[in-house]
Each structure stands twice: as structure tokens, then as C-alpha cells.
Amino acid sequence: MTEPIHQLHPVTMQVHSHRPRQPRATITKTKILEAAARAFADDGYAATSMTDLVAASSSTKGGIYFHFDSKEAIARELVTHWSSALHHAYSATQESPQHSVADIISFFRDLAASVAVSSLARAGLRLAAETGIDGAREAFAYWVDITSLLVAAAIESGELPDNSVTRQLAWNLCAGFFGTVTIIRVVGDPGDFTTRMQNLADVHLSACASAKMS
Amino acid sequence: MTEPIHQLHPVTMQVHSHRPRQPRATITKTKILEAAARAFADDGYAATSMTDLVAASSSTKGGIYFHFDSKEAIARELVTHWSSALHHAYSATQESPQHSVADIISFFRDLAASVAVSSLARAGLRLAAETGIDGAREAFAYWVDITSLLVAAAIESGELPDNSVTRQLAWNLCAGFFGTVTIIRVVGDPGDFTTRMQNLADVHLSACASAKMS
């Protein structure tokens, strides 16, 4: 399957290319998660069995069950990777005392970078929209909620007008991001993902600025 | 699961509320497709078995196999419902000799209406982004392709400038539409879906108009 996102150079790197020495158990766990992320992407979550994951991760059934109770536990851990990306990107915006439109842009730029470099975050984002995984819906809702907080802060600071377009901004940015990642996965994309997300944010932010107050 | 889309009143109706008398076989087939659309939405495609579909459609195994060779054949038929919605919405724009920005708006308004009223089209759209269903990727790519044709015609007519924002317009509209349908499915939405899609189209179209030529 074509998944060109991860071949693109991200704007910021959130994953260390030179990892510190890890204990063997952590290495095994990461190997299992990476194999599961690939298998869920290629065959879909429900079609992938624990037996498939044993084969894909070159692990043993015992090795997998040492780390995870079930296939759903692996999916939950991948969703957690996406939630962590959300949390880190949000925390980074909270470091400065002033909150503004720049925070919204850097938040989505960081998320784009996470999705571009991390197959775990990318799988987690996709699984967050699946049915039947505990915590998935919550992770998706958390994304819309923290984006709404960033938008509210930019309205508060006076940088964004409080109109009907701005009130849909958080939804439209998350929808545009999710939809773009999906189209790239399904039909492939010749373009640069992080630049594309930057342009999408620019389009929506200028629409807020130029919309009538209503 | 919350699926508020189908409760909203669509702008245009593409599905007849007063259907002509159908032969029994067609009624059964539609019942199976509707049950499958619900089951795939609730439990996901891969987690739903033919046995589940027998129970959900109050049909018999023989009744289902009379119409469909396999579960994948049902999924393919649902994808076909989405492709038909695309085809009808595109054909409607081709009836007038002049092609313009209004065609792009009416194309997405018609698609929004289809998704709002038809659980079969809605399931087909979702399945088009699944892996492992023959023709799904093609249906998704067809959508982006015909949207690109509409954009190219609007550029040709002089209504849209040929700049970098316009060149991403087809992608951004399809991504925004798919992402919006996904968020509504996952987290629910208090708003009106067809109005929301209209606003999304307006935002992207004005961004094309105001972008620098490049």
C-alpha cells in the first residue's frame, strides 16, 4: 500500500533518530507496536488477529502477551501514541504566556510532523476513528476540545474575531487534517504533507478574519 | 452510536420517500444492504460476519447468498452506492453548457444531501476508505478526479484563478468533506451537516480567489 506520508521530511522532529539504549523489553514492545501499526494499516484493525501479529512482529505469543492482554490493548496503546502527540503539541503552545493564532498554527504543524515521522501516531489517529476500541472516541473528542481551547484563546486575545466561521474553526481544522491523512493513505499524494497542512490552516484562519461578525 | 447526520434535513432529496412498488427480491436485497450498512457502521467492516448479517437483516443464509457471493460483495455494492451518488451529482453539473464555481458548490451540496439521507451512501463512503475491498480505492480516487475536473472547468471559465491554492482545492474539499463526516460519526455534531459543507466550500473558494497567482 502507498503510504507516502512517512517518506516526507517533517518541519519539526518529535521522534529521536538516535535513541538512547533501551532495555530489551522496551525494544520488543516497540517492535510489536510497529508491526501492529503496519498490520492495522494494511489489513484493517478487525481483520488482524493476534496470530497475525505474532508473525508480523517476529515475536512469540508469550512475548506479545507479556506486554499486552489482547489485540484491543495494542490498539489502545497506539491510540495513546496519538493522544501523546496531541498532548505534547498542546503543551508546547502553553509555554508562552501569550496565546494567539500562532499557537494554532504551531499545534497543527507539530501534529503534522508527528504523523509524518511516526507510524505509531499515524496508526493511533486512524484507530481513534474506529468503533469498538475503548478510549478511541475520547481521544478524538480530546483533539477537537483542545483545538477549541486554542481557538477560544485566540479570540480572547483579540487576534480572531468571534464570528460563525471562527466558531467552526476547530472542527474544520481537525476534519481537514483527518481527511487529508485519509486521502493520502487511500489514493497517495505527490505533495508535502506538512506544507499542505500549513496551507490548510492558513485558508481557514484567513476565512475567520474576513468573515462578517455574526 | 451517535449518527446524527441522517436526522438532519437535507438541502436536496436524492432518495424517493415514496418508492414505487418493488418486487420482493429487490426489497430483500435493500433490507440486506441496510442491515449491512448499520452493522459495518456499528462494529466495523472486518468484525461483521455473514452470520451477523443474517441475524441483522432477519434474512436467511440462503436469502443473502441469493443476492451476494460474500461479505465483500455486499461491501462492494455499498461502495457502488457512494459511486452512484458521485456520478449523479457530477452528471447534474454537466447538464448546463456553462461550467463554473456554482457547479462545485452544487456538486458538494448534492453529496452532502446523499450522505444525510442515505445510510447506504454513508456506509459506501466510509468503506471507500477501507483497505481490502476491491474497487474501494478506485471509488475514492474517482471522487478526487471528478472534483478536479470541476475545478479545472471553473479555472477554464475564468471564475477561479490558476494558483497554488486552487490547485489543492479538489483535495481540500474532499478531505474536508470526509473528515467532517468522520468527526460527526465519532464525536457527534450539534450542527446542520449540509450548511456546514456549504460553509466549508465557501471558505475554500474564497481562499482561491484571494490567493496570490503563483
Short mmCIF file of C-alpha atoms in Angstrom, two decimals:
data_model
loop_
_atom_site.label_atom_id
_atom_site.label_comp_id
_atom_site.label_asym_id
_atom_site.label_seq_id
_atom_site.Cartn_x
_atom_site.Cartn_y
_atom_site.Cartn_z
CA MET A 1 0.00 0.00 0.00
CA THR A 2 1.16 3.54 -0.73
CA GLU A 3 1.82 5.47 2.47
CA PRO A 4 3.95 8.36 1.30
CA ILE A 5 3.40 10.45 4.45
CA HIS A 6 6.26 8.89 6.35
CA GLN A 7 8.69 9.48 3.49
CA LEU A 8 8.26 13.21 3.73
CA HIS A 9 10.59 15.42 5.65
CA PRO A 10 8.77 16.91 8.63
CA VAL A 11 9.06 20.51 9.74
CA THR A 12 9.92 19.52 13.28
CA MET A 13 11.20 16.21 14.59
CA GLN A 14 9.45 14.81 17.63
CA VAL A 15 10.99 11.37 17.46
CA HIS A 16 14.66 10.90 18.28
CA SER A 17 16.57 9.45 15.39
CA HIS A 18 19.37 8.45 17.77
CA ARG A 19 17.52 6.66 20.51
CA PRO A 20 19.13 6.07 23.88
CA ARG A 21 19.95 2.43 24.71
CA GLN A 22 16.71 0.72 25.65
CA PRO A 23 16.20 -2.37 27.75
CA ARG A 24 15.27 -5.48 25.74
CA ALA A 25 11.62 -5.46 26.93
CA THR A 26 11.09 -1.92 25.63
CA ILE A 27 12.63 -2.83 22.28
CA THR A 28 10.31 -5.86 21.99
CA LYS A 29 7.27 -3.77 22.91
CA THR A 30 8.12 -1.14 20.31
CA LYS A 31 8.65 -3.88 17.70
CA ILE A 32 5.19 -5.30 18.47
CA LEU A 33 3.57 -1.84 18.25
CA GLU A 34 5.30 -1.08 14.96
CA ALA A 35 4.24 -4.42 13.48
CA ALA A 36 0.67 -3.87 14.70
CA ALA A 37 0.61 -0.32 13.23
CA ARG A 38 1.64 -1.75 9.83
CA ALA A 39 -0.82 -4.68 10.01
CA PHE A 40 -3.76 -2.44 11.05
CA ALA A 41 -2.88 -0.05 8.19
CA ASP A 42 -2.60 -2.82 5.59
CA ASP A 43 -5.45 -5.12 6.60
CA GLY A 44 -7.58 -3.04 8.96
CA TYR A 45 -7.94 -3.43 12.72
CA ALA A 46 -10.63 -6.09 12.92
CA ALA A 47 -9.13 -8.31 10.20
CA THR A 48 -5.80 -8.54 12.06
CA SER A 49 -5.57 -11.36 14.62
CA MET A 50 -3.10 -11.90 17.47
CA THR A 51 -1.68 -14.77 15.37
CA ASP A 52 -1.04 -12.31 12.51
CA LEU A 53 0.74 -10.02 14.98
CA VAL A 54 2.96 -12.84 16.23
CA ALA A 55 4.07 -13.48 12.64
CA ALA A 56 4.41 -9.79 11.72
CA SER A 57 6.47 -8.86 14.78
CA SER A 58 8.75 -11.95 14.63
CA SER A 59 7.77 -12.37 18.27
CA THR A 60 6.17 -15.25 20.17
CA LYS A 61 2.63 -15.44 21.51
CA GLY A 62 4.15 -15.37 25.02
CA GLY A 63 6.25 -12.34 24.09
CA ILE A 64 3.18 -10.41 22.98
CA TYR A 65 1.04 -11.46 25.96
CA PHE A 66 3.86 -10.38 28.31
CA HIS A 67 3.21 -6.80 27.13
CA PHE A 68 -0.45 -6.80 26.06
CA ASP A 69 -3.58 -8.59 27.27
CA SER A 70 -5.29 -8.50 23.91
CA LYS A 71 -5.31 -7.07 20.40
CA GLU A 72 -7.51 -4.26 21.71
CA ALA A 73 -4.86 -3.43 24.33
CA ILE A 74 -2.36 -2.93 21.48
CA ALA A 75 -4.85 -0.71 19.64
CA ARG A 76 -5.42 1.29 22.86
CA GLU A 77 -1.65 1.79 23.21
CA LEU A 78 -1.48 3.07 19.61
CA VAL A 79 -4.37 5.47 20.31
CA THR A 80 -2.35 6.60 23.34
CA HIS A 81 0.56 7.44 21.00
CA TRP A 82 -1.77 9.77 19.10
CA SER A 83 -3.08 11.25 22.36
CA SER A 84 0.52 11.85 23.48
CA ALA A 85 1.27 13.65 20.21
CA LEU A 86 -1.81 15.81 20.91
CA HIS A 87 -0.75 16.43 24.48
CA HIS A 88 2.83 17.37 23.54
CA ALA A 89 1.72 19.68 20.75
CA TYR A 90 -0.77 21.36 23.08
CA SER A 91 1.70 21.69 25.97
CA ALA A 92 4.23 23.34 23.65
CA THR A 93 1.70 26.09 22.91
CA GLN A 94 1.09 26.67 26.62
CA GLU A 95 4.72 27.53 27.43
CA SER A 96 4.45 31.16 26.41
CA PRO A 97 2.12 33.46 28.38
CA GLN A 98 0.57 34.97 25.22
CA HIS A 99 -1.86 32.79 23.28
CA SER A 100 -2.59 33.56 19.68
CA VAL A 101 -3.18 32.39 16.14
CA ALA A 102 0.49 31.34 16.02
CA ASP A 103 -0.31 28.70 18.66
CA ILE A 104 -2.98 27.16 16.42
CA ILE A 105 -0.55 27.04 13.51
CA SER A 106 2.26 25.51 15.56
CA PHE A 107 -0.14 22.98 17.14
CA PHE A 108 -1.17 21.60 13.73
CA ARG A 109 2.41 21.82 12.41
CA ASP A 110 3.57 19.66 15.33
CA LEU A 111 0.74 17.16 14.72
CA ALA A 112 1.62 17.02 11.02
CA ALA A 113 5.23 16.32 11.98
CA SER A 114 4.18 13.53 14.37
CA VAL A 115 2.01 11.88 11.73
CA ALA A 116 4.78 12.28 9.14
CA VAL A 117 7.52 10.64 11.23
CA SER A 118 5.69 8.21 13.49
CA SER A 119 3.83 5.19 12.16
CA LEU A 120 2.57 4.65 15.73
CA ALA A 121 0.95 8.11 15.91
CA ARG A 122 -0.45 7.65 12.38
CA ALA A 123 -1.99 4.28 13.31
CA GLY A 124 -3.34 5.80 16.54
CA LEU A 125 -5.04 8.63 14.67
CA ARG A 126 -6.72 6.14 12.33
CA LEU A 127 -7.75 3.85 15.21
CA ALA A 128 -9.22 6.83 17.10
CA ALA A 129 -11.93 6.91 14.38
CA GLU A 130 -12.63 3.15 14.66
CA THR A 131 -15.58 1.72 16.51
CA GLY A 132 -15.12 -0.81 19.30
CA ILE A 133 -11.85 0.39 20.85
CA ASP A 134 -12.11 1.72 24.41
CA GLY A 135 -10.91 5.31 24.66
CA ALA A 136 -10.79 5.89 20.88
CA ARG A 137 -13.81 8.18 20.78
CA GLU A 138 -12.42 10.07 23.82
CA ALA A 139 -9.07 10.62 22.08
CA PHE A 140 -10.82 12.02 19.03
CA ALA A 141 -13.03 14.27 21.17
CA TYR A 142 -9.96 15.42 23.18
CA TRP A 143 -8.39 16.62 19.91
CA VAL A 144 -11.44 18.73 18.99
CA ASP A 145 -11.63 20.04 22.58
CA ILE A 146 -8.03 21.24 22.86
CA THR A 147 -8.21 22.77 19.38
CA SER A 148 -11.33 24.61 20.58
CA LEU A 149 -9.37 25.88 23.60
CA LEU A 150 -6.64 27.26 21.31
CA VAL A 151 -9.29 28.97 19.17
CA ALA A 152 -11.00 30.40 22.26
CA ALA A 153 -7.67 31.80 23.49
CA ALA A 154 -7.01 33.44 20.11
CA ILE A 155 -10.49 35.03 20.23
CA GLU A 156 -9.81 36.17 23.80
CA SER A 157 -6.52 37.78 22.74
CA GLY A 158 -8.37 39.69 20.02
CA GLU A 159 -6.47 38.02 17.15
CA LEU A 160 -9.51 36.15 15.85
CA PRO A 161 -12.99 37.67 15.54
CA ASP A 162 -15.83 35.87 17.31
CA ASN A 163 -18.00 35.01 14.28
CA SER A 164 -19.73 31.93 12.85
CA VAL A 165 -16.69 30.90 10.78
CA THR A 166 -14.38 31.07 13.80
CA ARG A 167 -16.86 29.02 15.83
CA GLN A 168 -16.43 26.19 13.28
CA LEU A 169 -12.66 26.60 13.03
CA ALA A 170 -11.65 23.84 15.46
CA TRP A 171 -13.95 21.32 13.72
CA ASN A 172 -12.82 22.34 10.24
CA LEU A 173 -9.12 22.09 11.09
CA CYS A 174 -9.48 18.64 12.68
CA ALA A 175 -11.74 17.47 9.82
CA GLY A 176 -9.34 18.81 7.18
CA PHE A 177 -6.37 17.18 8.91
CA PHE A 178 -8.06 13.79 9.32
CA GLY A 179 -9.46 13.87 5.79
CA THR A 180 -6.08 14.79 4.30
CA VAL A 181 -4.31 11.95 6.13
CA THR A 182 -7.05 9.58 4.89
CA ILE A 183 -6.85 10.63 1.23
CA ILE A 184 -3.06 10.33 1.29
CA ARG A 185 -3.38 6.82 2.71
CA VAL A 186 -6.05 5.75 0.21
CA VAL A 187 -5.05 7.39 -3.07
CA GLY A 188 -1.48 8.54 -2.40
CA ASP A 189 -0.22 12.12 -2.65
CA PRO A 190 2.62 13.69 -4.56
CA GLY A 191 2.79 16.74 -2.27
CA ASP A 192 4.48 17.67 1.01
CA PHE A 193 2.17 16.84 3.92
CA THR A 194 3.41 19.43 6.41
CA THR A 195 3.25 22.24 3.84
CA ARG A 196 -0.23 21.08 2.84
CA MET A 197 -1.41 21.25 6.46
CA GLN A 198 0.15 24.69 6.86
CA ASN A 199 -1.77 25.89 3.78
CA LEU A 200 -4.99 24.37 5.11
CA ALA A 201 -4.57 26.24 8.42
CA ASP A 202 -3.84 29.49 6.51
CA VAL A 203 -7.00 29.08 4.39
CA HIS A 204 -9.23 28.59 7.44
CA LEU A 205 -7.60 31.31 9.51
CA SER A 206 -7.97 33.95 6.78
CA ALA A 207 -11.61 32.90 6.31
CA CYS A 208 -12.19 33.71 10.01
CA ALA A 209 -10.55 37.11 9.63
CA SER A 210 -12.56 38.06 6.54
CA ALA A 211 -15.96 36.72 7.66
CA LYS A 212 -18.66 39.11 8.84
CA MET A 213 -19.27 39.34 12.57
CA SER A 214 -22.38 37.23 13.19
CA MET B 1 -23.64 5.04 18.47
CA THR B 2 -24.48 8.64 17.66
CA GLU B 3 -25.04 9.16 13.95
CA PRO B 4 -26.89 12.48 13.83
CA ILE B 5 -26.23 13.06 10.09
CA HIS B 6 -29.27 11.10 8.96
CA GLN B 7 -31.55 13.06 11.28
CA LEU B 8 -30.77 16.33 9.54
CA HIS B 9 -32.93 17.73 6.82
CA PRO B 10 -31.04 17.69 3.53
CA VAL B 11 -30.98 20.57 1.06
CA THR B 12 -31.98 18.35 -1.84
CA MET B 13 -33.57 14.92 -1.77
CA GLN B 14 -31.97 12.28 -3.94
CA VAL B 15 -33.83 9.35 -2.46
CA HIS B 16 -37.52 8.90 -3.17
CA SER B 17 -39.55 8.95 0.01
CA HIS B 18 -42.46 7.36 -1.84
CA ARG B 19 -40.87 4.42 -3.55
CA PRO B 20 -42.60 2.67 -6.42
CA ARG B 21 -43.77 -0.87 -5.70
CA GLN B 22 -40.73 -3.12 -5.74
CA PRO B 23 -40.58 -6.84 -6.43
CA ARG B 24 -39.92 -8.95 -3.34
CA ALA B 25 -36.30 -9.74 -4.35
CA THR B 26 -35.42 -6.05 -4.54
CA ILE B 27 -36.98 -5.40 -1.15
CA THR B 28 -34.95 -8.25 0.37
CA LYS B 29 -31.74 -7.01 -1.25
CA THR B 30 -32.31 -3.48 0.07
CA LYS B 31 -33.04 -4.88 3.55
CA ILE B 32 -29.75 -6.79 3.49
CA LEU B 33 -27.81 -3.70 2.35
CA GLU B 34 -29.41 -1.54 5.03
CA ALA B 35 -28.63 -4.08 7.74
CA ALA B 36 -25.05 -4.38 6.47
CA ALA B 37 -24.64 -0.57 6.40
CA ARG B 38 -25.73 -0.44 10.07
CA ALA B 39 -23.55 -3.39 11.13
CA PHE B 40 -20.45 -2.03 9.36
CA ALA B 41 -21.07 1.37 11.00
CA ASP B 42 -21.56 -0.09 14.48
CA ASP B 43 -18.94 -2.86 14.52
CA GLY B 44 -16.68 -2.09 11.56
CA TYR B 45 -16.41 -3.97 8.29
CA ALA B 46 -13.99 -6.73 9.21
CA ALA B 47 -15.64 -7.54 12.56
CA THR B 48 -19.00 -8.21 10.90
CA SER B 49 -19.54 -11.79 9.67
CA MET B 50 -22.09 -13.18 7.23
CA THR B 51 -23.74 -14.83 10.24
CA ASP B 52 -24.10 -11.39 11.88
CA LEU B 53 -25.71 -10.12 8.68
CA VAL B 54 -28.20 -13.00 8.60
CA ALA B 55 -29.30 -12.04 12.12
CA ALA B 56 -29.28 -8.28 11.49
CA SER B 57 -31.31 -8.45 8.26
CA SER B 58 -33.85 -11.00 9.57
CA SER B 59 -32.97 -12.95 6.44
CA THR B 60 -31.67 -16.46 5.86
CA LYS B 61 -28.19 -17.50 4.79
CA GLY B 62 -29.75 -18.71 1.51
CA GLY B 63 -31.55 -15.38 1.10
CA ILE B 64 -28.30 -13.45 1.44
CA TYR B 65 -26.32 -15.80 -0.84
CA PHE B 66 -29.06 -15.47 -3.48
CA HIS B 67 -28.06 -11.82 -3.80
CA PHE B 68 -24.41 -11.72 -2.74
CA ASP B 69 -21.47 -14.13 -3.09
CA SER B 70 -19.70 -12.86 0.00
CA LYS B 71 -19.49 -10.15 2.64
CA GLU B 72 -17.06 -8.31 0.37
CA ALA B 73 -19.68 -8.37 -2.40
CA ILE B 74 -22.07 -6.54 -0.04
CA ALA B 75 -19.36 -4.00 0.81
CA ARG B 76 -18.66 -3.53 -2.92
CA GLU B 77 -22.36 -2.86 -3.53
CA LEU B 78 -22.35 -0.24 -0.75
CA VAL B 79 -19.26 1.40 -2.29
CA THR B 80 -21.23 1.40 -5.56
CA HIS B 81 -23.99 3.38 -3.81
CA TRP B 82 -21.44 6.06 -2.95
CA SER B 83 -20.04 5.97 -6.51
CA SER B 84 -23.61 6.40 -7.85
CA ALA B 85 -24.11 9.42 -5.60
CA LEU B 86 -20.86 10.84 -7.03
CA HIS B 87 -21.92 10.05 -10.58
CA HIS B 88 -25.38 11.62 -10.18
CA ALA B 89 -24.02 14.75 -8.52
CA TYR B 90 -21.42 15.11 -11.28
CA SER B 91 -23.92 14.47 -14.10
CA ALA B 92 -26.23 17.14 -12.71
CA THR B 93 -23.44 19.72 -13.06
CA GLN B 94 -22.84 18.70 -16.70
CA GLU B 95 -26.39 19.48 -17.84
CA SER B 96 -25.78 23.19 -18.36
CA PRO B 97 -23.30 24.27 -21.04
CA GLN B 98 -21.54 26.77 -18.75
CA HIS B 99 -19.27 25.35 -16.04
CA SER B 100 -18.41 27.43 -13.06
CA VAL B 101 -17.87 27.74 -9.32
CA ALA B 102 -21.63 27.17 -8.87
CA ASP B 103 -21.11 23.61 -10.19
CA ILE B 104 -18.55 22.86 -7.48
CA ILE B 105 -20.94 24.16 -4.82
CA SER B 106 -23.92 22.19 -6.13
CA PHE B 107 -21.78 19.02 -6.51
CA PHE B 108 -20.82 19.06 -2.82
CA ARG B 109 -24.34 20.12 -1.78
CA ASP B 110 -25.75 17.07 -3.59
CA LEU B 111 -23.16 14.78 -1.97
CA ALA B 112 -23.97 16.23 1.45
CA ALA B 113 -27.66 15.53 0.78
CA SER B 114 -26.92 11.94 -0.26
CA VAL B 115 -24.87 11.30 2.86
CA ALA B 116 -27.55 12.95 5.01
CA VAL B 117 -30.45 10.87 3.68
CA SER B 118 -28.90 7.57 2.63
CA SER B 119 -27.32 5.18 5.11
CA LEU B 120 -26.16 3.14 2.08
CA ALA B 121 -24.23 6.07 0.56
CA ARG B 122 -22.84 6.94 4.02
CA ALA B 123 -21.63 3.36 4.54
CA GLY B 124 -20.21 3.32 1.00
CA LEU B 125 -18.21 6.50 1.63
CA ARG B 126 -16.73 5.01 4.78
CA LEU B 127 -15.97 1.67 3.10
CA ALA B 128 -14.26 3.51 0.21
CA ALA B 129 -11.52 4.42 2.72
CA GLU B 130 -11.17 0.81 3.97
CA THR B 131 -8.40 -1.50 2.90
CA GLY B 132 -9.13 -4.90 1.36
CA ILE B 133 -12.32 -4.13 -0.61
CA ASP B 134 -12.00 -4.37 -4.40
CA GLY B 135 -12.85 -1.08 -6.06
CA ALA B 136 -12.84 0.97 -2.84
CA ARG B 137 -9.63 2.84 -3.62
CA GLU B 138 -10.89 3.44 -7.18
CA ALA B 139 -14.16 4.95 -5.88
CA PHE B 140 -12.22 7.30 -3.61
CA ALA B 141 -9.84 8.28 -6.44
CA TYR B 142 -12.83 8.80 -8.79
CA TRP B 143 -14.21 11.36 -6.31
CA VAL B 144 -10.97 13.37 -6.26
CA ASP B 145 -10.73 13.09 -10.07
CA ILE B 146 -14.21 14.40 -10.87
CA THR B 147 -13.81 17.18 -8.31
CA SER B 148 -10.56 18.10 -10.08
CA LEU B 149 -12.46 18.21 -13.40
CA LEU B 150 -14.99 20.65 -11.92
CA VAL B 151 -12.16 22.82 -10.59
CA ALA B 152 -10.36 22.73 -13.95
CA ALA B 153 -13.60 23.80 -15.71
CA ALA B 154 -14.02 26.73 -13.30
CA ILE B 155 -10.42 27.79 -13.96
CA GLU B 156 -11.04 27.47 -17.73
CA SER B 157 -14.15 29.67 -17.45
CA GLY B 158 -12.09 32.32 -15.68
CA GLU B 159 -14.07 32.15 -12.44
CA LEU B 160 -11.21 30.67 -10.45
CA PRO B 161 -7.59 31.86 -10.70
CA ASP B 162 -4.97 29.24 -11.53
CA ASN B 163 -2.83 29.47 -8.40
CA SER B 164 -1.37 27.09 -5.79
CA VAL B 165 -4.46 27.27 -3.54
CA THR B 166 -6.80 26.42 -6.42
CA ARG B 167 -4.57 23.50 -7.39
CA GLN B 168 -5.20 22.00 -3.94
CA LEU B 169 -8.91 22.83 -3.95
CA ALA B 170 -10.22 19.42 -5.09
CA TRP B 171 -8.14 17.63 -2.44
CA ASN B 172 -9.09 20.05 0.30
CA LEU B 173 -12.82 19.83 -0.43
CA CYS B 174 -12.81 16.02 -0.49
CA ALA B 175 -10.62 15.90 2.64
CA GLY B 176 -12.85 18.41 4.47
CA PHE B 177 -15.98 16.50 3.49
CA PHE B 178 -14.62 13.09 4.51
CA GLY B 179 -13.14 14.45 7.74
CA THR B 180 -16.39 16.21 8.66
CA VAL B 181 -18.46 13.06 8.09
CA THR B 182 -15.94 11.14 10.23
CA ILE B 183 -15.96 13.60 13.16
CA ILE B 184 -19.76 13.65 13.15
CA ARG B 185 -19.79 9.85 13.26
CA VAL B 186 -17.20 9.65 16.03
CA VAL B 187 -17.98 12.55 18.36
CA GLY B 188 -21.44 13.68 17.20
CA ASP B 189 -22.34 17.15 15.98
CA PRO B 190 -24.95 19.64 17.05
CA GLY B 191 -24.91 21.49 13.71
CA ASP B 192 -26.57 21.13 10.31
CA PHE B 193 -24.39 18.99 8.03
CA THR B 194 -25.45 20.46 4.67
CA THR B 195 -24.97 24.05 5.90
CA ARG B 196 -21.60 23.07 7.33
CA MET B 197 -20.47 21.64 4.00
CA GLN B 198 -21.72 24.76 2.21
CA ASN B 199 -19.64 26.92 4.57
CA LEU B 200 -16.60 24.71 4.03
CA ALA B 201 -16.91 25.12 0.25
CA ASP B 202 -17.30 28.92 0.68
CA VAL B 203 -14.15 29.10 2.83
CA HIS B 204 -12.03 27.21 0.30
CA LEU B 205 -13.44 29.01 -2.73
CA SER B 206 -12.78 32.46 -1.29
CA ALA B 207 -9.24 31.38 -0.36
CA CYS B 208 -8.65 30.57 -4.05
CA ALA B 209 -9.96 33.96 -5.10
CA SER B 210 -7.81 35.88 -2.61
CA ALA B 211 -4.56 33.89 -3.02
CA LYS B 212 -1.67 35.35 -4.99
CA MET B 213 -1.13 33.99 -8.50
CA SER B 214 1.77 31.52 -8.17
#
